[in-house]
GROMACS .gro file of C-alpha atoms in nm:
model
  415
    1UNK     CA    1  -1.267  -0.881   7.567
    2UNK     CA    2  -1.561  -1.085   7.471
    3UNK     CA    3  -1.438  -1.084   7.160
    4UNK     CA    4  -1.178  -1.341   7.249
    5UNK     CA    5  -1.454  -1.567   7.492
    6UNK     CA    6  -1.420  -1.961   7.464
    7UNK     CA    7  -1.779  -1.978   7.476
    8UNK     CA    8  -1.927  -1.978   7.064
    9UNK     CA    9  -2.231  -1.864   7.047
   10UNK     CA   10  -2.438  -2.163   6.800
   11UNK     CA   11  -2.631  -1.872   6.670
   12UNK     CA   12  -2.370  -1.675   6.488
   13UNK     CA   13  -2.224  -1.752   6.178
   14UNK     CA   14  -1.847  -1.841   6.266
   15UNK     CA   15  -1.700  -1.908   5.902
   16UNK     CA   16  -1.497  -1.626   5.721
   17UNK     CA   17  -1.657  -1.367   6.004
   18UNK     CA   18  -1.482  -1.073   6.186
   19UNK     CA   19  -1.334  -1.302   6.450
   20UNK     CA   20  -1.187  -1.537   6.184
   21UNK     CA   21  -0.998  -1.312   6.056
   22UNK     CA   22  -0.892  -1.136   6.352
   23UNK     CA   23  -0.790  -1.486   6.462
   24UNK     CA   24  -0.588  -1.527   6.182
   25UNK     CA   25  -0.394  -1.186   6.242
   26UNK     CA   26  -0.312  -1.351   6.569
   27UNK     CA   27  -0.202  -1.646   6.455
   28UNK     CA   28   0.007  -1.505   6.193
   29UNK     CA   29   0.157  -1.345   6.450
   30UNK     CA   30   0.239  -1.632   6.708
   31UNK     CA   31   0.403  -1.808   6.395
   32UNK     CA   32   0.644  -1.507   6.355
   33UNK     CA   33   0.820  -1.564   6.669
   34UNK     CA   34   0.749  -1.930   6.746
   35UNK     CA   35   0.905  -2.021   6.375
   36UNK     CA   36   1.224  -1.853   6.466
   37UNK     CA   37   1.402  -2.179   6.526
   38UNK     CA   38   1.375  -2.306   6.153
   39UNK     CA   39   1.584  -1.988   6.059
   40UNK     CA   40   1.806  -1.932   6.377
   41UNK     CA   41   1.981  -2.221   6.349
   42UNK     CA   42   2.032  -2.126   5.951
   43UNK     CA   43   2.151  -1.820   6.027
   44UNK     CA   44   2.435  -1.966   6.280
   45UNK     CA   45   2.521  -2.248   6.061
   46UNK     CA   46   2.900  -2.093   5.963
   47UNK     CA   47   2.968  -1.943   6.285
   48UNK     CA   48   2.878  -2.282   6.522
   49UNK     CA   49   3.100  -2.462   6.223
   50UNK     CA   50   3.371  -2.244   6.308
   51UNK     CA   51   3.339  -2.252   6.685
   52UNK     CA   52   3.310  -2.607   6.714
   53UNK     CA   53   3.588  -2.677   6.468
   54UNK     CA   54   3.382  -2.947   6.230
   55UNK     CA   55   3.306  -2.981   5.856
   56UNK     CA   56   3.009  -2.825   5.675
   57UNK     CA   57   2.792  -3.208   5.671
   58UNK     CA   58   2.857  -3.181   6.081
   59UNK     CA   59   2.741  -2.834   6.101
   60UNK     CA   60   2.466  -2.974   5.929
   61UNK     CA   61   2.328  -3.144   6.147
   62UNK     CA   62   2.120  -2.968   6.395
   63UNK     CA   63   1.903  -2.802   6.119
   64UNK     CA   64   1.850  -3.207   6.016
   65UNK     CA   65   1.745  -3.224   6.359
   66UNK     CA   66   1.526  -2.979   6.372
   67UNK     CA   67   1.342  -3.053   6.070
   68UNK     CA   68   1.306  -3.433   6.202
   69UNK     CA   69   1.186  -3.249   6.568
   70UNK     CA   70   0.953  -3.058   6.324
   71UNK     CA   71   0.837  -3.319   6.157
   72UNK     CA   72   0.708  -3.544   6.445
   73UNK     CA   73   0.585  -3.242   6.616
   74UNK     CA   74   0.361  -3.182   6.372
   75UNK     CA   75   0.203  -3.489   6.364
   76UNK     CA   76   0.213  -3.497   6.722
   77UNK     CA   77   0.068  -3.180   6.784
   78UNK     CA   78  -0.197  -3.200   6.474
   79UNK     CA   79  -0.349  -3.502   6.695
   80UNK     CA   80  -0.349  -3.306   7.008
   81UNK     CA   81  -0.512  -3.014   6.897
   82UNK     CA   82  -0.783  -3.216   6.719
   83UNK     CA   83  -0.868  -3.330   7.049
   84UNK     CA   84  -0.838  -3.075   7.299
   85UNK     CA   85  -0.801  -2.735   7.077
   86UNK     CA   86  -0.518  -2.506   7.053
   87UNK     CA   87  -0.446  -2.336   7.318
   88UNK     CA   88  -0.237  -2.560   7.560
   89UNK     CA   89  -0.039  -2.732   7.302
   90UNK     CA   90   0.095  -2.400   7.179
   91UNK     CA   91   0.166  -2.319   7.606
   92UNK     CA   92   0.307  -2.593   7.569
   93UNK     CA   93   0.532  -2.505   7.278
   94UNK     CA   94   0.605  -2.181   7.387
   95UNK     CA   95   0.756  -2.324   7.716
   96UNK     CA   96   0.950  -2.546   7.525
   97UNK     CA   97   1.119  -2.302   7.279
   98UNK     CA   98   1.175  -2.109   7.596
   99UNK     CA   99   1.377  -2.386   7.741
  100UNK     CA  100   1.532  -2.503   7.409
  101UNK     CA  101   1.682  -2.188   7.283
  102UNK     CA  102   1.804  -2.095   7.621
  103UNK     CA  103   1.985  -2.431   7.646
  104UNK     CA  104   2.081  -2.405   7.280
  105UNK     CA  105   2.288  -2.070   7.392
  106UNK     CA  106   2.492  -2.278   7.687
  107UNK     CA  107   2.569  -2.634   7.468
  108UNK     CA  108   2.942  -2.672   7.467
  109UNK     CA  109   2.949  -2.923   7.165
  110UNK     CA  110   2.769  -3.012   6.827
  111UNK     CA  111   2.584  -3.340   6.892
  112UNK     CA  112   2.448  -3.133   7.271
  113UNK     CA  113   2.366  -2.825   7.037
  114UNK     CA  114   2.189  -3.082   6.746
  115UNK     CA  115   1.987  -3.276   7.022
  116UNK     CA  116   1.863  -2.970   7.207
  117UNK     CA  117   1.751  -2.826   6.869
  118UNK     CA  118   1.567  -3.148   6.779
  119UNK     CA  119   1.370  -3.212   7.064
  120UNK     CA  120   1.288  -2.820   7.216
  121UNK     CA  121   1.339  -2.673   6.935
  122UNK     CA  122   1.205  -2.844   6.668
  123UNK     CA  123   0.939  -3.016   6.841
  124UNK     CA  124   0.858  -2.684   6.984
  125UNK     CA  125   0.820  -2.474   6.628
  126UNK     CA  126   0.656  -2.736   6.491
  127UNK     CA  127   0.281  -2.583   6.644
  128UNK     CA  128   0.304  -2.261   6.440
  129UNK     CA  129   0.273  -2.418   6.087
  130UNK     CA  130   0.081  -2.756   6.041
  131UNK     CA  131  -0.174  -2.748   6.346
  132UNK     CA  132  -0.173  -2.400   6.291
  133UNK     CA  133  -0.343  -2.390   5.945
  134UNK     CA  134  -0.516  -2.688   6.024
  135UNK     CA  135  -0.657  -2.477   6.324
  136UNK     CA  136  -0.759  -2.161   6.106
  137UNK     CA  137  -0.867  -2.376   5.818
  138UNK     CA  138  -1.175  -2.457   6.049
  139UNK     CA  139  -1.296  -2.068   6.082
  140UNK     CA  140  -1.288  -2.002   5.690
  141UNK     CA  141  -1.486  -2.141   5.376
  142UNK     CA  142  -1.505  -1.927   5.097
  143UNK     CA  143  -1.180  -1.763   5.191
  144UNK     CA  144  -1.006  -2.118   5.327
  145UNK     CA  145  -0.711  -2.070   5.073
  146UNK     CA  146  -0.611  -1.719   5.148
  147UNK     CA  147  -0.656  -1.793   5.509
  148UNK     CA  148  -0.458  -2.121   5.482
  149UNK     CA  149  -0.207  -1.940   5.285
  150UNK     CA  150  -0.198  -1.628   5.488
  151UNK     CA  151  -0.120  -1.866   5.800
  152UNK     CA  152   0.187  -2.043   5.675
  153UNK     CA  153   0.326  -1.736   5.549
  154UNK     CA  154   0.425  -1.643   5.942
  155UNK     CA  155   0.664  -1.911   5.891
  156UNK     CA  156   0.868  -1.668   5.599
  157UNK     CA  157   0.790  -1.367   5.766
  158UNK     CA  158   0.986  -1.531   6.076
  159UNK     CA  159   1.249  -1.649   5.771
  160UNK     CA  160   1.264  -1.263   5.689
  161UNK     CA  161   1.248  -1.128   6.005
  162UNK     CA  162   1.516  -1.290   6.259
  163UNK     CA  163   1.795  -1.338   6.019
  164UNK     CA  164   1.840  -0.981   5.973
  165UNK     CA  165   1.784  -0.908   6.335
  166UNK     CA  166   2.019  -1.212   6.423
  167UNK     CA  167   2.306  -1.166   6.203
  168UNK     CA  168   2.381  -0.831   6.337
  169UNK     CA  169   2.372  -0.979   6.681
  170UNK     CA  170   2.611  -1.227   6.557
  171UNK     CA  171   2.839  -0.997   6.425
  172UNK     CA  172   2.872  -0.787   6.723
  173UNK     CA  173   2.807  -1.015   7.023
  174UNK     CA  174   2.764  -1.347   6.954
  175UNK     CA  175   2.529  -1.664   6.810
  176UNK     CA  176   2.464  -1.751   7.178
  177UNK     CA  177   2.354  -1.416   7.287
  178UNK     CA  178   2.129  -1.425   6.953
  179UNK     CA  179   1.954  -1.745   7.106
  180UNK     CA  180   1.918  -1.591   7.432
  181UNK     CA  181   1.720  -1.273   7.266
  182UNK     CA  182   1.490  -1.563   7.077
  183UNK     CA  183   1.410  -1.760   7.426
  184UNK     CA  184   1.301  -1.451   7.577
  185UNK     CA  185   1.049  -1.331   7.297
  186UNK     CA  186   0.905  -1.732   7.276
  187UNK     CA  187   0.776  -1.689   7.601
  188UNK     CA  188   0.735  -1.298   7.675
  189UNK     CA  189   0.558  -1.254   7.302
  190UNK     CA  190   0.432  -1.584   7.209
  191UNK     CA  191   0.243  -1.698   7.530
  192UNK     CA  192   0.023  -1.396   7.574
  193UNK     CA  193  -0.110  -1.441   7.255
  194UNK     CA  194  -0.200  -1.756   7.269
  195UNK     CA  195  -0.468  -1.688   7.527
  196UNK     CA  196  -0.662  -1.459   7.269
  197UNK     CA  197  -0.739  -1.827   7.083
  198UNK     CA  198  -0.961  -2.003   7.355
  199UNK     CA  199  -1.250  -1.940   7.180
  200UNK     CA  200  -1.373  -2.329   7.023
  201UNK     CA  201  -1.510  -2.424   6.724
  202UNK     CA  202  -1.951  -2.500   6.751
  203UNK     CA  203  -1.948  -2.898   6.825
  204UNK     CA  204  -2.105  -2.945   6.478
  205UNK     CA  205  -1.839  -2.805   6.275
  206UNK     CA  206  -1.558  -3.042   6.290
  207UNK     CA  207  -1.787  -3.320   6.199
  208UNK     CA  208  -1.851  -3.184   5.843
  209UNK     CA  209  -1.667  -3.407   5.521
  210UNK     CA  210  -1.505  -3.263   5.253
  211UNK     CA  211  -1.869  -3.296   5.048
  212UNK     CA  212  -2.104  -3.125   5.325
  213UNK     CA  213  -1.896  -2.806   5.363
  214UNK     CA  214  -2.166  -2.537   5.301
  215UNK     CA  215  -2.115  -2.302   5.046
  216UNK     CA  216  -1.833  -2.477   4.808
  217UNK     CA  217  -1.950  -2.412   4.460
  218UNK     CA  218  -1.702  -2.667   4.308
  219UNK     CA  219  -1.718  -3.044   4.426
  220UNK     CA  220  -1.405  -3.237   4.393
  221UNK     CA  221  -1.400  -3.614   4.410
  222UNK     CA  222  -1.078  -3.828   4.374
  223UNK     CA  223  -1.071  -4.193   4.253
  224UNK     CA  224  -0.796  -4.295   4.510
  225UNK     CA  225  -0.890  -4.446   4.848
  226UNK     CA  226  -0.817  -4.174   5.128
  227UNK     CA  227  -0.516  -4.413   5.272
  228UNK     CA  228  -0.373  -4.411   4.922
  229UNK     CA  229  -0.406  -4.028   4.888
  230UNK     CA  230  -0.242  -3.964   5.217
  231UNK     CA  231   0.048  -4.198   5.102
  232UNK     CA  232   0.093  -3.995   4.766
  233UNK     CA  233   0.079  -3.660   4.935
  234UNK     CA  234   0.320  -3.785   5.181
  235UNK     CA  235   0.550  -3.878   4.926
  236UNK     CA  236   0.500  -3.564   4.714
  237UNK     CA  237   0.575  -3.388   5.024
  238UNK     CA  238   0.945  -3.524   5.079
  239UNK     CA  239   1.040  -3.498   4.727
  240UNK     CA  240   0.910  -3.101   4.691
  241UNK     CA  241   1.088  -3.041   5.030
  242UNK     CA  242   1.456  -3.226   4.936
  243UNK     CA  243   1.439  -3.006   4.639
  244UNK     CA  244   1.357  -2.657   4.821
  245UNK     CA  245   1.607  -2.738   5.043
  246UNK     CA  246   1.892  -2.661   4.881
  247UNK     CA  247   1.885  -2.299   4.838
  248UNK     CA  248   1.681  -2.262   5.190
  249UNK     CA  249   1.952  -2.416   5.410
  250UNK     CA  250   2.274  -2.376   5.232
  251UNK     CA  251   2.276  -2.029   5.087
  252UNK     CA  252   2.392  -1.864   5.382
  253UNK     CA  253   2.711  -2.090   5.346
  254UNK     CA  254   2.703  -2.104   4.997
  255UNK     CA  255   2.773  -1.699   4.936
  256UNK     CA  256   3.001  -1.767   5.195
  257UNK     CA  257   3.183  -1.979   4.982
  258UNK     CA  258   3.207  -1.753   4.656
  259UNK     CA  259   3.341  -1.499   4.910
  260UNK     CA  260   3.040  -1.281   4.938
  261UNK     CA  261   3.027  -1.326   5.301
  262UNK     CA  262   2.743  -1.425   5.575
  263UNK     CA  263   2.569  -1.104   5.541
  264UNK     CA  264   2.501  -1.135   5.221
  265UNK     CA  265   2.356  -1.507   5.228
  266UNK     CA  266   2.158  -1.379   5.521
  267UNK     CA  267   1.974  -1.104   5.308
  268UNK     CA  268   1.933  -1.329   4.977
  269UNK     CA  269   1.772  -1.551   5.222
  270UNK     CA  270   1.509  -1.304   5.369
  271UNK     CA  271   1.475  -1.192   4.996
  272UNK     CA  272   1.396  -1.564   4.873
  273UNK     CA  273   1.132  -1.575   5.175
  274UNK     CA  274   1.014  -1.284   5.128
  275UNK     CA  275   0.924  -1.378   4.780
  276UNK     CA  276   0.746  -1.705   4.933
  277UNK     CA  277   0.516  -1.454   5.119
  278UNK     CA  278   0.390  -1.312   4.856
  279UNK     CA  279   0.380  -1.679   4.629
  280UNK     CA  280   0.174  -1.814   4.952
  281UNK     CA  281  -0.056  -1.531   4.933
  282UNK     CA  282  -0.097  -1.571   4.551
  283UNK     CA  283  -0.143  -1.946   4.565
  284UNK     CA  284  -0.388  -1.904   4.849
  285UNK     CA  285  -0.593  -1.701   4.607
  286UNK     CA  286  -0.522  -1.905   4.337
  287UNK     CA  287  -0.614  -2.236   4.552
  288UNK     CA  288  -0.971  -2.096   4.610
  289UNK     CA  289  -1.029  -2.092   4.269
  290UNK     CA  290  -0.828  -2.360   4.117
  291UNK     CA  291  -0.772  -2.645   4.378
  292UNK     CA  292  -0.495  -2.722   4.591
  293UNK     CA  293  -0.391  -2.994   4.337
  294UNK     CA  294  -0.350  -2.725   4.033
  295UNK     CA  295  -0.200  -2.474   4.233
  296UNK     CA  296   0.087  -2.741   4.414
  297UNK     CA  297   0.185  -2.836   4.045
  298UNK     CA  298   0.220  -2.493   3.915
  299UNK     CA  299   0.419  -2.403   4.206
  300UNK     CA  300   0.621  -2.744   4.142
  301UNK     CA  301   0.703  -2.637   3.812
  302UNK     CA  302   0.828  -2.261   3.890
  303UNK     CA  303   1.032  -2.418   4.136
  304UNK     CA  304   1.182  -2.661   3.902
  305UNK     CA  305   1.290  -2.382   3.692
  306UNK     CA  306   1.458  -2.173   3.961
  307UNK     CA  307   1.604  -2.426   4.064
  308UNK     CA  308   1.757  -2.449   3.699
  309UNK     CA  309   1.849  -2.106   3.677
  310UNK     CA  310   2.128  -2.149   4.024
  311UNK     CA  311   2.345  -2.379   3.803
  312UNK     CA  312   2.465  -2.120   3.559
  313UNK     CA  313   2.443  -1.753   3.774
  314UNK     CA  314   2.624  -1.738   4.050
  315UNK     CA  315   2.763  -1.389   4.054
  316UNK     CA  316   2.655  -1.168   4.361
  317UNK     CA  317   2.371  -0.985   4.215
  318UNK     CA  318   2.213  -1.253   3.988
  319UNK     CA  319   2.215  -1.459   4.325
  320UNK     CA  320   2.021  -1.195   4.488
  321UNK     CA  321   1.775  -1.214   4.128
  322UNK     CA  322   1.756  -1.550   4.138
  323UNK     CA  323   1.669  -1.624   4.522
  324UNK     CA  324   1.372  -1.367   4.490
  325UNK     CA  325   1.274  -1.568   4.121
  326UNK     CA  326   1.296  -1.911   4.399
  327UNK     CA  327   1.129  -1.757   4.681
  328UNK     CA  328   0.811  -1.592   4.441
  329UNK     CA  329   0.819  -1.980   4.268
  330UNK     CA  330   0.786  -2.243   4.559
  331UNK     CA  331   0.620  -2.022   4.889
  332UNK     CA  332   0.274  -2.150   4.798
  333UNK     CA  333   0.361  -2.557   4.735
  334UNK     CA  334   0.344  -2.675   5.136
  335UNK     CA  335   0.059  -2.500   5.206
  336UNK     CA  336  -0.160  -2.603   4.935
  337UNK     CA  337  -0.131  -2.977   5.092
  338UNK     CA  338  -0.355  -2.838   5.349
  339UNK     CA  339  -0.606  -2.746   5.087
  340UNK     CA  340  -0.602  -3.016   4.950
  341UNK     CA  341  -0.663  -3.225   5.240
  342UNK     CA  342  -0.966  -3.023   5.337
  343UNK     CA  343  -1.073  -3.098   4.989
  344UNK     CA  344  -1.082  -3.487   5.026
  345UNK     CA  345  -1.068  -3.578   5.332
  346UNK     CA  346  -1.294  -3.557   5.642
  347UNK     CA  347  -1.232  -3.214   5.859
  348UNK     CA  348  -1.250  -3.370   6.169
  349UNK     CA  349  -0.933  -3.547   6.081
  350UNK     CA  350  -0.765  -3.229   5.979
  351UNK     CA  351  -0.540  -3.163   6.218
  352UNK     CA  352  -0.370  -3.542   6.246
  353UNK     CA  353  -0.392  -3.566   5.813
  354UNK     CA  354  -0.274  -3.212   5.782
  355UNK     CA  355   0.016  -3.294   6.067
  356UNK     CA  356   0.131  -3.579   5.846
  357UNK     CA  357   0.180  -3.424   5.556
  358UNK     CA  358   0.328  -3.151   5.667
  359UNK     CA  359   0.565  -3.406   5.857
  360UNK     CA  360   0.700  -3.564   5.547
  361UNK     CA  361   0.776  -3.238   5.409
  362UNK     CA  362   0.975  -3.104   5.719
  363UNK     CA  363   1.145  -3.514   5.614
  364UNK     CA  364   1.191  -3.380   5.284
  365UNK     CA  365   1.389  -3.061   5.422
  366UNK     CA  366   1.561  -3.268   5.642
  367UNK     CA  367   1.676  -3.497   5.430
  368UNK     CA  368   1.740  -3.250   5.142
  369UNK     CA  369   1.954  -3.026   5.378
  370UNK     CA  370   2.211  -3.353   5.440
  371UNK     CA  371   2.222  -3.436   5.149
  372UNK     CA  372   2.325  -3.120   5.007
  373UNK     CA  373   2.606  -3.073   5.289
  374UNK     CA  374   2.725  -3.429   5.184
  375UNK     CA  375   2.747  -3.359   4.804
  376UNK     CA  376   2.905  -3.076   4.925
  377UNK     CA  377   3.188  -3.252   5.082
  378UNK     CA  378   3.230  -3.494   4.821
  379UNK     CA  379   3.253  -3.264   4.538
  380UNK     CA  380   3.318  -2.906   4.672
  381UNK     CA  381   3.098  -2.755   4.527
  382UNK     CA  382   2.719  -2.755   4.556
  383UNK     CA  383   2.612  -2.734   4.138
  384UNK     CA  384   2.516  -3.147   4.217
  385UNK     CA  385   2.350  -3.062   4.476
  386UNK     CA  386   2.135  -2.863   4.270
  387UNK     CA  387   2.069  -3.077   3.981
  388UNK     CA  388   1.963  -3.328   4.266
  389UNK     CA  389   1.726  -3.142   4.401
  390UNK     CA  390   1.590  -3.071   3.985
  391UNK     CA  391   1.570  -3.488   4.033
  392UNK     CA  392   1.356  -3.478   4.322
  393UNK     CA  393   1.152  -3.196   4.168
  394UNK     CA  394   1.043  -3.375   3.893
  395UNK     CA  395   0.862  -3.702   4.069
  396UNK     CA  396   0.668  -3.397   4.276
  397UNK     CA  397   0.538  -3.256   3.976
  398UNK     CA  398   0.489  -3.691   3.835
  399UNK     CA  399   0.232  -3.726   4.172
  400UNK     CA  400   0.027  -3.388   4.154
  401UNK     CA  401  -0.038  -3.492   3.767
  402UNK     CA  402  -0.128  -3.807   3.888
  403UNK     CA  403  -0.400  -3.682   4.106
  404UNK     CA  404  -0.524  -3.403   3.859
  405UNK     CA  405  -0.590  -3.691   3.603
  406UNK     CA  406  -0.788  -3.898   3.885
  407UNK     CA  407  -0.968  -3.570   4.003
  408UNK     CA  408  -1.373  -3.530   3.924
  409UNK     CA  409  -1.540  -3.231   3.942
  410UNK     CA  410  -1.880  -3.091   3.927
  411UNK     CA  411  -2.091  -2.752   3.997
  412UNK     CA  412  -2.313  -2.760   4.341
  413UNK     CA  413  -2.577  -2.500   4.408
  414UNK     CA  414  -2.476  -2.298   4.738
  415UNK     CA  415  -2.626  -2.372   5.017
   0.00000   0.00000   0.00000
């Protein structure tokens, strides 16, 4: 068990070493269970709409809430852990999703279901993806984008994991005895593994910039002020995250619609997210090579086109085609904002800068999920929905070609 001390020894090497990536096994697995409430609530979308007897922009509404509980958790919990380490924030967050889906199972009404999934919920999942990778970004170097991206994929192996598990729940007991069997593994599951983290970081390592990290062979400079790159990848963040919304949160209900049934949305959404494990493995690679920049524009683009090819196929199997050609398109885009982060700005402000931006995407999903559940109502159907999303698309891809064209590069010796 010394493996797992909190005492660091100065003397050993700590980047991209045998505890790293052990570390990053572990916190894979935390963000399997702990990101179940991002897909839960997904997952029980049509049969809450039917208990509660509301319209699909009501039903709606607790994954907005989540995503807004996500998003300020993120922040909030990116600040935390840059001052006193990971380990009781994610107690912390375990307790909570504890409490919250527990809760979540007794609520007798939509706006007491929303809330609950906001604040415990949301607030609560919100540890195992920003402050996460901004926690495991700190242990790697050479390897930061495969480790990065191997970090945030917990969150789609969650997305693949407990709708399958929960949708046969649903179908033979119930959505609240689904969230029951959720609040039990947050706390049985996640909290024991969260002690194997206490080791820390060697005081000296969070105070290296983006220009004295050790052994980068390419330099990358930026001729925006930090406060103006924040803003921009803030913004890029929403509009990516309005337009990967649309298949993400309404697919279940949407192959509901064409009469395909729940079960089927369920599987072509742990198909799509399946696919984003392997694009966030593939852009991590690609990120350690190319730059975060490159790699959040190419995955921009692919998205843009899937995105495309929903309008005209909507039959049952080219649904299932085109939500793995989605999923293998856009899995890499959020977490390449942490890479690019750790590329321009300071590392000791990781965790709050990372937290941001990965708030204003969870604002982006948010956002993008109403919004498709309103265009729904007002049209009835969701093909507007999609070309909105195309809209929103397109000024992501406008911002990463902004930075690329202000981006400087040059070869440093290793050090």
């Amino acid at each position: 068990m010394s493996f797992f001390n909190s005492q660091y020894n100065s003397d050993t090497p700590y980047l991209d070493s045998g505890y790293s990536w052990v570390r990053l096994c572990i916190s894979v697995l935390i963000s399997l269970i702990g990101s179940a409430g991002m897909w839960a609530v997904v997952v029980v979308l049509p049969a809450v709409q039917e208990e509660f007897a509301i319209d699909r922009s009501e039903a709606s509404i607790p994954y907005t809430t989540t995503m807004i509980g996500f998003a300020v958790g993120n922040f909030l919990f990116g600040r935390l852990i840059d001052r006193f380490g990971i380990v009781l924030p994610m107690i912390a967050a375990s307790l909570m999703l504890g409490a919250g889906f527990a809760l979540g199972a007794l609520s007798t009404n939509i706006w007491t279901f929303a809330i609950i999934q906001g604040v415990f919920i949301g607030i609560g999942s919100a540890i195992t993806f920003g402050p996460l990778i901004a926690d495991i970004s700190h242990w790697f170097e050479r390897n930061r984008g495969i480790a990065v991206a191997a970090a945030a994929s917990g969150n789609y192996l969650a997305g693949t994991f407990w709708p399958l598990v929960l949708k046969d729940i649903i179908a033979t007991e119930s959505w609240r005895d689904a969230y029951m069997l959720v609040a039990v593994a947050s706390i049985a599951v996640m909290m024991p593994m969260t002690l194997l983290l206490r080791r820390r970081l060697p005081p000296h390592a969070i105070e290296l910039s983006p220009s004295t990290d050790a052994i980068s062979v390419t330099k990358r400079r930026i001729d925006i002020s930090p406060k103006a790159l924040q803003i921009l990848l803030c913004i890029a963040g929403i509009s990516c995250c309005v337009a990967m919304s649309m298949p993400q949160v309404h697919i279940v209900a949407y192959c509901a619609d064409l009469g395909f049934g729940v079960s089927a949305g369920a599987e072509m959404l742990a198909i799509m997210l399946a696919g984003g494990i392997v694009s966030r493995l593939l852009s991590g690679f690609l990120a350690d090579h190319i730059g975060g920049v490159r790699t959040v524009l190419l995955g921009s683009f692919l998205q843009c086109l899937a995105l495309f090819l929903y309008i005209p196929f909507n039959g049952l199997a080219s649904l299932y085609v085109v939500s793995l050609i989605f999923g293998l398109s856009q899995g890499g885009i959020v977490p390449s904002y942490a890479i690019i982060v750790r590329e321009y700005l300071p590392a000791r402000e990781a965790g709050e800068r990372v937290g941001l931006v990965i708030m204003m995407t969870v604002v982006g999903m948010a956002l993008g999920g109403w919004i498709s559940g309103l265009i729904y109502d007002l049209t009835g159907s969701y093909q507007a929905a999609f070309i909105n999303g195309i809209a929103w698309n397109m000024l992501n891809m406008g911002i990463m070609a902004l930075l690329l064209w202000r981006t400087r590069e040059h070869q440093a010796a290793r050090a």
